[in-house]
CSV table of C-alpha atoms in Angstrom, one decimal:
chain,number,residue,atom,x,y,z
A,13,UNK,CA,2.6,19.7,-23.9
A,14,UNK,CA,3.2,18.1,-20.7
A,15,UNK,CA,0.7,18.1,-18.0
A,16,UNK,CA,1.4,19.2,-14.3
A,17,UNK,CA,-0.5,18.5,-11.3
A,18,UNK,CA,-0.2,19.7,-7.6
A,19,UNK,CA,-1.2,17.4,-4.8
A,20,UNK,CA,-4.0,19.6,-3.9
A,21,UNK,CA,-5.4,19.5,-7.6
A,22,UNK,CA,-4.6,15.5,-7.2
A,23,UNK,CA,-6.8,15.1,-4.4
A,24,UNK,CA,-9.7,17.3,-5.8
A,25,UNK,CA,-9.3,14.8,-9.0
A,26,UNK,CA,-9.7,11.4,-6.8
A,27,UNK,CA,-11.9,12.7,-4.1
A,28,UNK,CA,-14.9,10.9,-5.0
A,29,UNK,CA,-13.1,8.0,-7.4
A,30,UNK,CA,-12.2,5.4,-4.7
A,31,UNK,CA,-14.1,3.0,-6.5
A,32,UNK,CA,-12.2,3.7,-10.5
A,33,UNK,CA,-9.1,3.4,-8.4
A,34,UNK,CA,-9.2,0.5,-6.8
A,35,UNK,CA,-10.4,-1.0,-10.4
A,36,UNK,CA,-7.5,1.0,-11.8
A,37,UNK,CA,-4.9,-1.0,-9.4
A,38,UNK,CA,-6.2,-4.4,-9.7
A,39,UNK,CA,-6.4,-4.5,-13.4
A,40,UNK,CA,-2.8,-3.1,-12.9
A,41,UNK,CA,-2.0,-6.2,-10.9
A,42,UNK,CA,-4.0,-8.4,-13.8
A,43,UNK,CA,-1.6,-7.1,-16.4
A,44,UNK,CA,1.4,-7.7,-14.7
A,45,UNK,CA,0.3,-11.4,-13.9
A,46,UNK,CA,-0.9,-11.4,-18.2
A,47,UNK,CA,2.2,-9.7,-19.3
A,48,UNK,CA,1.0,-7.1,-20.4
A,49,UNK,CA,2.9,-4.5,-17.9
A,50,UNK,CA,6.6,-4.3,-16.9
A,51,UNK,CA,7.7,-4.0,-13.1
A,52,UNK,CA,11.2,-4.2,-12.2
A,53,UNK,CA,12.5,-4.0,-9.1
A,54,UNK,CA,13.4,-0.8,-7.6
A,55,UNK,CA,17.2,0.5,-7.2
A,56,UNK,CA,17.8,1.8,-3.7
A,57,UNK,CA,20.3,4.6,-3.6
A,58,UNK,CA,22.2,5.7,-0.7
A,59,UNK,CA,24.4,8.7,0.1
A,60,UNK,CA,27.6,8.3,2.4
A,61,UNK,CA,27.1,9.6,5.5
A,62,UNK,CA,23.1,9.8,5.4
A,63,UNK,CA,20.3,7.7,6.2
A,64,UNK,CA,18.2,8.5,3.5
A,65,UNK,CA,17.4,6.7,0.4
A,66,UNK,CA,16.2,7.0,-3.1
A,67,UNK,CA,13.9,4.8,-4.9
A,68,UNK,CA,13.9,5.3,-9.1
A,69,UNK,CA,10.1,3.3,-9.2
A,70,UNK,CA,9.6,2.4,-12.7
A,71,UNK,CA,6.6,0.7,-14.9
A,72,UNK,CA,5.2,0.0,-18.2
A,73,UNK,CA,1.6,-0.7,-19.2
A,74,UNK,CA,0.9,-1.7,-22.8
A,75,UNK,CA,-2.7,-1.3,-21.6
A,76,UNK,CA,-2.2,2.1,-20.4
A,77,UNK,CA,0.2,3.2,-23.3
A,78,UNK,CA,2.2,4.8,-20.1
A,79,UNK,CA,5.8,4.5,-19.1
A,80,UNK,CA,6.1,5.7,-15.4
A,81,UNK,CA,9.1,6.5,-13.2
A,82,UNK,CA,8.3,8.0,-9.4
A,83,UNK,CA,11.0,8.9,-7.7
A,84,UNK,CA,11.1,8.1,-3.9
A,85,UNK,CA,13.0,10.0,-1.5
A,86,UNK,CA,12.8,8.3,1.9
A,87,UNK,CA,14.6,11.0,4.3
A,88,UNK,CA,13.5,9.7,8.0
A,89,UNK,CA,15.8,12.8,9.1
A,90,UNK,CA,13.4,15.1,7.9
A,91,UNK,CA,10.8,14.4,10.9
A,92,UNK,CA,13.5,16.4,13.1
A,93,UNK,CA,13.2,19.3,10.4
A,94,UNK,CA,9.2,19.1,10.8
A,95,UNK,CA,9.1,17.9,7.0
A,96,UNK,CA,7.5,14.7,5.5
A,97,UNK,CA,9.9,11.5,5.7
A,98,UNK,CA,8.5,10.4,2.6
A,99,UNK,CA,8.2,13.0,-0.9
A,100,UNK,CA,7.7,11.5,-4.7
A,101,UNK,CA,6.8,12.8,-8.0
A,102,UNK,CA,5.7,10.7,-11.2
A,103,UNK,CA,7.4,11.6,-14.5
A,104,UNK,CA,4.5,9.9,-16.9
A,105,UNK,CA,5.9,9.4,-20.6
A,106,UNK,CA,3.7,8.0,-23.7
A,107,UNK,CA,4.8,4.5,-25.1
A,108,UNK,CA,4.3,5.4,-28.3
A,109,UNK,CA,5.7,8.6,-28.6
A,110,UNK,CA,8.4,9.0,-26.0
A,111,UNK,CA,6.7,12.2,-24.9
A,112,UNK,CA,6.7,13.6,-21.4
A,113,UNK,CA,2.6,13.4,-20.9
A,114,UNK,CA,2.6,14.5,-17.1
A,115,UNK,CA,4.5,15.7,-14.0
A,116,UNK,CA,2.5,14.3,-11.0
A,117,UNK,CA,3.0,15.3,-6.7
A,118,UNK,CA,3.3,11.8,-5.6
A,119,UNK,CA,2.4,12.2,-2.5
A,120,UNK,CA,-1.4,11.9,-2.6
A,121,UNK,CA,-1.4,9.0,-5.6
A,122,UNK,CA,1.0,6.6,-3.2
A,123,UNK,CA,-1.7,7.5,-0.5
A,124,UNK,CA,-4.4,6.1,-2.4
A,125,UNK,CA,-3.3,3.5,-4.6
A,126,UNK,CA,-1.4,1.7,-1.1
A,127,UNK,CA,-5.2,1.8,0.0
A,128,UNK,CA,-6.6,0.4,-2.9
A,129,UNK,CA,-4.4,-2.3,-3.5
A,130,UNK,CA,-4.9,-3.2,0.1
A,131,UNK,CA,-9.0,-3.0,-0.5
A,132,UNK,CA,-8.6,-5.1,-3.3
A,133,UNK,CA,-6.1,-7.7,-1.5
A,134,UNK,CA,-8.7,-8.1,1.4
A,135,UNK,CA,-11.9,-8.5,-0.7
A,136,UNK,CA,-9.8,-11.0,-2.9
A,137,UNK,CA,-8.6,-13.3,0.7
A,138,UNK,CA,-10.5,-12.3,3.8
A,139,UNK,CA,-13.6,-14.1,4.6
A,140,UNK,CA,-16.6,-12.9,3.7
A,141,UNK,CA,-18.1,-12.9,7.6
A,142,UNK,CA,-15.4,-10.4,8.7
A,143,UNK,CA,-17.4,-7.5,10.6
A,144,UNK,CA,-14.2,-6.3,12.8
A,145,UNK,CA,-12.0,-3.9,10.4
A,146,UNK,CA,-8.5,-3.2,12.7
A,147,UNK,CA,-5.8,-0.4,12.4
A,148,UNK,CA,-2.6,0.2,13.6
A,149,UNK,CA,-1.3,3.5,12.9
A,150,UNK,CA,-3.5,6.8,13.2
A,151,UNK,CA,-1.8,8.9,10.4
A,152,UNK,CA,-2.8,10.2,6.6
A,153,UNK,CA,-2.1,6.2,5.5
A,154,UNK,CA,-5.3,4.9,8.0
A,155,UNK,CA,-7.2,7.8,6.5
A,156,UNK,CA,-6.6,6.6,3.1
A,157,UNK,CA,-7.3,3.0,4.2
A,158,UNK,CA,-10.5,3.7,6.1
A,159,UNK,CA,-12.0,5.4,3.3
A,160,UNK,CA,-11.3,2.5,0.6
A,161,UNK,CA,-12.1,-0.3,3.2
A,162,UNK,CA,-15.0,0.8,4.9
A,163,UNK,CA,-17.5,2.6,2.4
A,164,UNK,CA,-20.0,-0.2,1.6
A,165,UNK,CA,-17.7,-3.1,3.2
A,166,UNK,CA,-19.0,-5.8,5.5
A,167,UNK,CA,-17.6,-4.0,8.6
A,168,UNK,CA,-19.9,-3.2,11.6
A,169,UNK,CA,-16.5,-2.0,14.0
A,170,UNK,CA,-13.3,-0.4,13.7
A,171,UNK,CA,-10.5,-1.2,16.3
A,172,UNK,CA,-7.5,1.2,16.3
A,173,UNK,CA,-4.4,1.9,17.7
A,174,UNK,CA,-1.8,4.6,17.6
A,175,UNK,CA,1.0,5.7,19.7
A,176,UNK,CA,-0.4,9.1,20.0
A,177,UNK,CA,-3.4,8.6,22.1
A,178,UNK,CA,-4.7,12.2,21.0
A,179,UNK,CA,-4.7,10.7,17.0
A,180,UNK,CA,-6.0,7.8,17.8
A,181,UNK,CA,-8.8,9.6,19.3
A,182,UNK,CA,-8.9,11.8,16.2
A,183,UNK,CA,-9.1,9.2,13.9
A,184,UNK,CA,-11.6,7.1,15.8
A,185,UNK,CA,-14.1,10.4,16.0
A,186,UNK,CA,-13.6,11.1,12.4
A,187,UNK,CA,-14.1,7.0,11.3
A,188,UNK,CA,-17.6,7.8,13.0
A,189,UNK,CA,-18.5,11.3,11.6
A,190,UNK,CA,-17.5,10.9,8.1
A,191,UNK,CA,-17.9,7.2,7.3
A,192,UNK,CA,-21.0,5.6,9.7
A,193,UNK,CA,-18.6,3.1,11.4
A,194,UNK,CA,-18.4,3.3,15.1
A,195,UNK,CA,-14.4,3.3,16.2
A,196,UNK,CA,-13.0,1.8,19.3
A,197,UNK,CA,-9.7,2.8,20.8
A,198,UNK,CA,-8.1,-0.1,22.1
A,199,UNK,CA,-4.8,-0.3,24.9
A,200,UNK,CA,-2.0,-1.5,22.2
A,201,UNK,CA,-1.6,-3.4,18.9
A,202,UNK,CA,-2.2,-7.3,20.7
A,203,UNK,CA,-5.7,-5.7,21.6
A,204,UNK,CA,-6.7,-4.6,18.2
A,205,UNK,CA,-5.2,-8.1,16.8
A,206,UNK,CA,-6.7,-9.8,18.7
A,207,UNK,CA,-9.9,-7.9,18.6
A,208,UNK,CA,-10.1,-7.7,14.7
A,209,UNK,CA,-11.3,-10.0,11.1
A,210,UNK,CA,-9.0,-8.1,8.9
A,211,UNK,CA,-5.8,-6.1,10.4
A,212,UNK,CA,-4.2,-3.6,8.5
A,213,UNK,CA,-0.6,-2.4,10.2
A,214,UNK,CA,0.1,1.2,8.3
A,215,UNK,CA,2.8,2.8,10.6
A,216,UNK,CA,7.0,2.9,9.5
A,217,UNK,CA,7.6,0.7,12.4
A,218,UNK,CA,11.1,-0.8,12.2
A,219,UNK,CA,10.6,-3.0,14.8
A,220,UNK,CA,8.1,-5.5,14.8
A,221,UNK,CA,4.9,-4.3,16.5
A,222,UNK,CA,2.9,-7.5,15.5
A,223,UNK,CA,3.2,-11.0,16.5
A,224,UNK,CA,2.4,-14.3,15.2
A,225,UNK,CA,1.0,-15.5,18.5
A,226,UNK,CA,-1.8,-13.1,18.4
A,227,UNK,CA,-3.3,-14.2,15.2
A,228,UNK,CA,-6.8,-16.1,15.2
A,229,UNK,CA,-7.8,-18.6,12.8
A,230,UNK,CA,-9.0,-17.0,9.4
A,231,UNK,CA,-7.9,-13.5,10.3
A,232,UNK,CA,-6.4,-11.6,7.0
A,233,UNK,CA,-3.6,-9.3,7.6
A,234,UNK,CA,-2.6,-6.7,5.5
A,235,UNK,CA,1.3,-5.3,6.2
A,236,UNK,CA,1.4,-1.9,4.7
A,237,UNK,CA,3.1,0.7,6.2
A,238,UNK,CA,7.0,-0.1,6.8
A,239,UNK,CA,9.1,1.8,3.7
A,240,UNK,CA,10.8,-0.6,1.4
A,241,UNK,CA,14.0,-1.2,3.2
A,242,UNK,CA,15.2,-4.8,4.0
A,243,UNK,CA,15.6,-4.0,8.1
A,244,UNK,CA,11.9,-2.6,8.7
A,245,UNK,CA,8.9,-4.4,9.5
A,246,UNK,CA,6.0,-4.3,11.3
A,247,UNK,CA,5.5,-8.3,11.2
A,248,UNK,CA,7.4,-10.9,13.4
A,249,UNK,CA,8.8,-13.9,11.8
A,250,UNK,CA,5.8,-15.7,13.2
A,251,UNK,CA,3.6,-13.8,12.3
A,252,UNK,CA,4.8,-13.9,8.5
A,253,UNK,CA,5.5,-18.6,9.0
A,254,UNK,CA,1.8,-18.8,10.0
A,255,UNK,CA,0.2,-17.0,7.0
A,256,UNK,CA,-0.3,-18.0,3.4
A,257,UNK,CA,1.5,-14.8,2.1
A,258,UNK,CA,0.7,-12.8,-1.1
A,259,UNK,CA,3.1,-10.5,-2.5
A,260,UNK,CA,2.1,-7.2,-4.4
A,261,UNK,CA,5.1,-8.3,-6.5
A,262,UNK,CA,8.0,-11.2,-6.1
A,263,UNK,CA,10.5,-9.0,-7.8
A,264,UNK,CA,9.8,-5.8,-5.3
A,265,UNK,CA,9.5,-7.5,-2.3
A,266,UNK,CA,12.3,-10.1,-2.5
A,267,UNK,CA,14.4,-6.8,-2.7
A,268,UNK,CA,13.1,-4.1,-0.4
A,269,UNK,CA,10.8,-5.8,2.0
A,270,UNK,CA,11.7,-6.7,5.9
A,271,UNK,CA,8.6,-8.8,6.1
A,272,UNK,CA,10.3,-10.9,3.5
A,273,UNK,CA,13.6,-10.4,4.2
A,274,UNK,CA,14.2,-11.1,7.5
A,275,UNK,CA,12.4,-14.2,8.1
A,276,UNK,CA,14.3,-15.5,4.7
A,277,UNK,CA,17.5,-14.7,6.4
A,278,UNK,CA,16.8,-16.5,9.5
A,279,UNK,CA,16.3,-19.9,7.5
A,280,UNK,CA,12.1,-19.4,8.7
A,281,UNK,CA,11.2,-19.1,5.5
A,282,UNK,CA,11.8,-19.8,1.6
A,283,UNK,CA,11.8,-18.4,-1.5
A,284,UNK,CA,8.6,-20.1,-2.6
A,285,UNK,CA,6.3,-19.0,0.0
A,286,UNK,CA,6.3,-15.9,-1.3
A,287,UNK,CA,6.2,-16.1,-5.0
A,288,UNK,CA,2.3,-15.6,-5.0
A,289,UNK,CA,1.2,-12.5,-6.9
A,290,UNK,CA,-2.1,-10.3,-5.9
A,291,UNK,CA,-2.2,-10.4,-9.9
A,292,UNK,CA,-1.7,-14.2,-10.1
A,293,UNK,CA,-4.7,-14.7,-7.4
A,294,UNK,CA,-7.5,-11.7,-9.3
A,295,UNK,CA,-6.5,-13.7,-12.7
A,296,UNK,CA,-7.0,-17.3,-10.8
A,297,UNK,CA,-3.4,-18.6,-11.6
A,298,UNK,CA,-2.7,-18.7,-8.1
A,299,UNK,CA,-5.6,-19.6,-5.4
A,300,UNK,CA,-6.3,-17.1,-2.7
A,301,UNK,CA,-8.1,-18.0,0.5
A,302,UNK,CA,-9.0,-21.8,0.5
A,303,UNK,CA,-10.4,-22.7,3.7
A,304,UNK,CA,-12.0,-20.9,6.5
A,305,UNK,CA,-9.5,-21.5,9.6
A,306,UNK,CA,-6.4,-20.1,6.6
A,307,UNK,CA,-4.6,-17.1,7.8
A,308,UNK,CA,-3.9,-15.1,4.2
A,309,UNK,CA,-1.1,-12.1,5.0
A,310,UNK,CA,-1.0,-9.3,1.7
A,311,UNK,CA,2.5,-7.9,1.8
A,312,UNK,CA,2.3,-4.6,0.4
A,313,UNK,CA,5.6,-2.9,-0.1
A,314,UNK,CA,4.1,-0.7,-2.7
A,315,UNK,CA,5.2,-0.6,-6.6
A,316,UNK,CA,5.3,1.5,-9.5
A,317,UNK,CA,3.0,0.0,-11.4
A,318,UNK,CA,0.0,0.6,-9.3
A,319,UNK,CA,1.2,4.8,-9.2
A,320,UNK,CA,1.2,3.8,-13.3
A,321,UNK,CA,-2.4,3.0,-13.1
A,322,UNK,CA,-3.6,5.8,-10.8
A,323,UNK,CA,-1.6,8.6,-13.2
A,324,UNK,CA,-3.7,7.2,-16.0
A,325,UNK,CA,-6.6,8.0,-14.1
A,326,UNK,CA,-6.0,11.4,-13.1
A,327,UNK,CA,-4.3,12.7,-16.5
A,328,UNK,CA,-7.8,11.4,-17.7
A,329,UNK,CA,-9.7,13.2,-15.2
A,330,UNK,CA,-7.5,16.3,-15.3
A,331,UNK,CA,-8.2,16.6,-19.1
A,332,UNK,CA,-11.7,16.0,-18.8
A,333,UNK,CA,-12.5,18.2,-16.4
A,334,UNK,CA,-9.5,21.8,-17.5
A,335,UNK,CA,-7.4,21.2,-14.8
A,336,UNK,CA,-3.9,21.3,-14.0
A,337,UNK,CA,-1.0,23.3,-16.0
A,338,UNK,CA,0.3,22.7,-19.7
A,339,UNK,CA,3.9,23.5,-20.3
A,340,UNK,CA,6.3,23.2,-22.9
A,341,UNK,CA,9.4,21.3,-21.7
A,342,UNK,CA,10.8,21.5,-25.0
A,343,UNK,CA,10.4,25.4,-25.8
């Protein structure tokens, strides 16, 4: 029988499991640095005549017993047509058996797993003195980060910025309500970077909206939010020459990320400083942080085999707990 989950049943599954999720991402990232997971890069496919693209995501965890494939349909016309510019769903298949265990929404595991690999980036490279939490971007993605950064983290402030003054409003209001942590608005994204310990950018910025120039001694930066295409980024060159950068992983990002990219193709930087894994620095291969006045940069582009680890989760969950739909796909 294969299971099927909705996004609303999703989120009723994870609402209280930040913590098992963010364990469930950085053993992830462990594996893959142990070799015990497979993560190869994504194919991108295009359409003539269409700016969208499709991502086929795939993953394999000998620790989860799971074969994974999201697919990833990044449609940035569908903000005219008042629909979301990014929609996914996780086809979940047993290692041992070939059979179809799951159809997942992907819309809320990308939400949460891009937060928890970000929670577990920071607490593996920001200093341990950072009070100041920043965020640029006011949509679903801050939300998501808020929630996995915040709750019993070393933050006494959040500083924010959005293009829609109205959100950022929102957000700030609902950082305070709901999570304890006053919220500042600040004027633009220089204010908040300059203003904050550890920066997360979370918008689908093409341009850069970030620069090297603003960045203080032993700040942490975390770049999540442009899609994986080689031309987007929320990062100047500068920005990404000054840091010590860690990848989510080499493969993913030497394809799909215009952090990466970009400065690469101007000759600013090479392919070795970027090779660092989040894996290779939570299993010690690789150092993270190693002085105070070190600017540390987590590249997230996002990867299948962190949706992997969160479908293990939930399938878990969901069979614990009666939820969800059985069908027969081979009736």
């Amino acid at each position: 029988m294969t299971l099927i989950l909705t996004r609303s049943t999703i989120r009723a599954l994870l609402a209280d499991a930040t913590e098992d999720i963010a364990a469930a991402v950085a053993r992830a990232h462990r594996d893959l640095a142990l070799g015990q997971a497979v993560l190869p890069a994504p194919p991108a496919m295009g359409l003539p005549g269409s700016d969208g693209a499709f991502l086929a995501m795939a993953a394999a965890s000998a620790t989860d017993g799971l074969a994974t494939v999201k697919l990833l349909a990044d449609l940035p016309g569908n903000r005219a047509r008042g629909l979301p510019a990014q929609r996914s769903t996780v086809l979940v298949a047993d290692t041992d058996t070939g059979a179809c265990l799951a159809l997942l929404d992907g819309a809320e595991i990308t939400r949460v797993r891009t937060a928890a690999a970000t929670a577990v980036a920071t607490r593996a490279l920001a200093r341990p003195d950072a009070t100041t939490l920043g965020l640029i971007g006011t949509g679903p993605l801050a939300r998501a980060h808020a929630r996995a950064l915040l709750p019993g983290g070393p933050y006494g402030q959040v500083v924010l910025w959005g293009r829609t003054p109205e959100h950022a409003q929102s957000l700030a209001t609902w950082i305070g309500a709901e999570l304890g942590v006053p919220a500042k608005v600040l004027a633009d994204p220089r204010a908040v970077t300059e203003a904050a310990d550890v920066l997360c950018t979370l918008t689908p910025s093409r341009d850069p909206l970030v620069h090297g120039a603003w960045f203080a001694p032993g700040q942490h930066i975390n770049a999540v939010g442009a899609p994986p295409r080689p031309d987007h980024r929320e990062l100047d060159t500068e920005a990404v020459v000054r840091a010590t950068v860690v990848v989510d992983a080499y493969d993913t990002a030497r394809a799909k990320s215009g952090e990466i990219l970009v400065p690469l193709a101007e000759g600013a930087l090479r392919e070795d400083d970027f090779r660092r894994e989040l894996g290779d620095v939570l299993t010690g291969r690789a150092p993270g942080r190693t002085s105070r006045d070190e600017i540390t940069l987590f590249n997230s582009v996002g990867v299948g085999l962190q949706d992997l680890a969160v479908a293990r989760l939930v399938i878990d969950l969901a069979r614990e707990r009666g939820a969800g739909t059985e069908v027969d796909l081979t009736g």
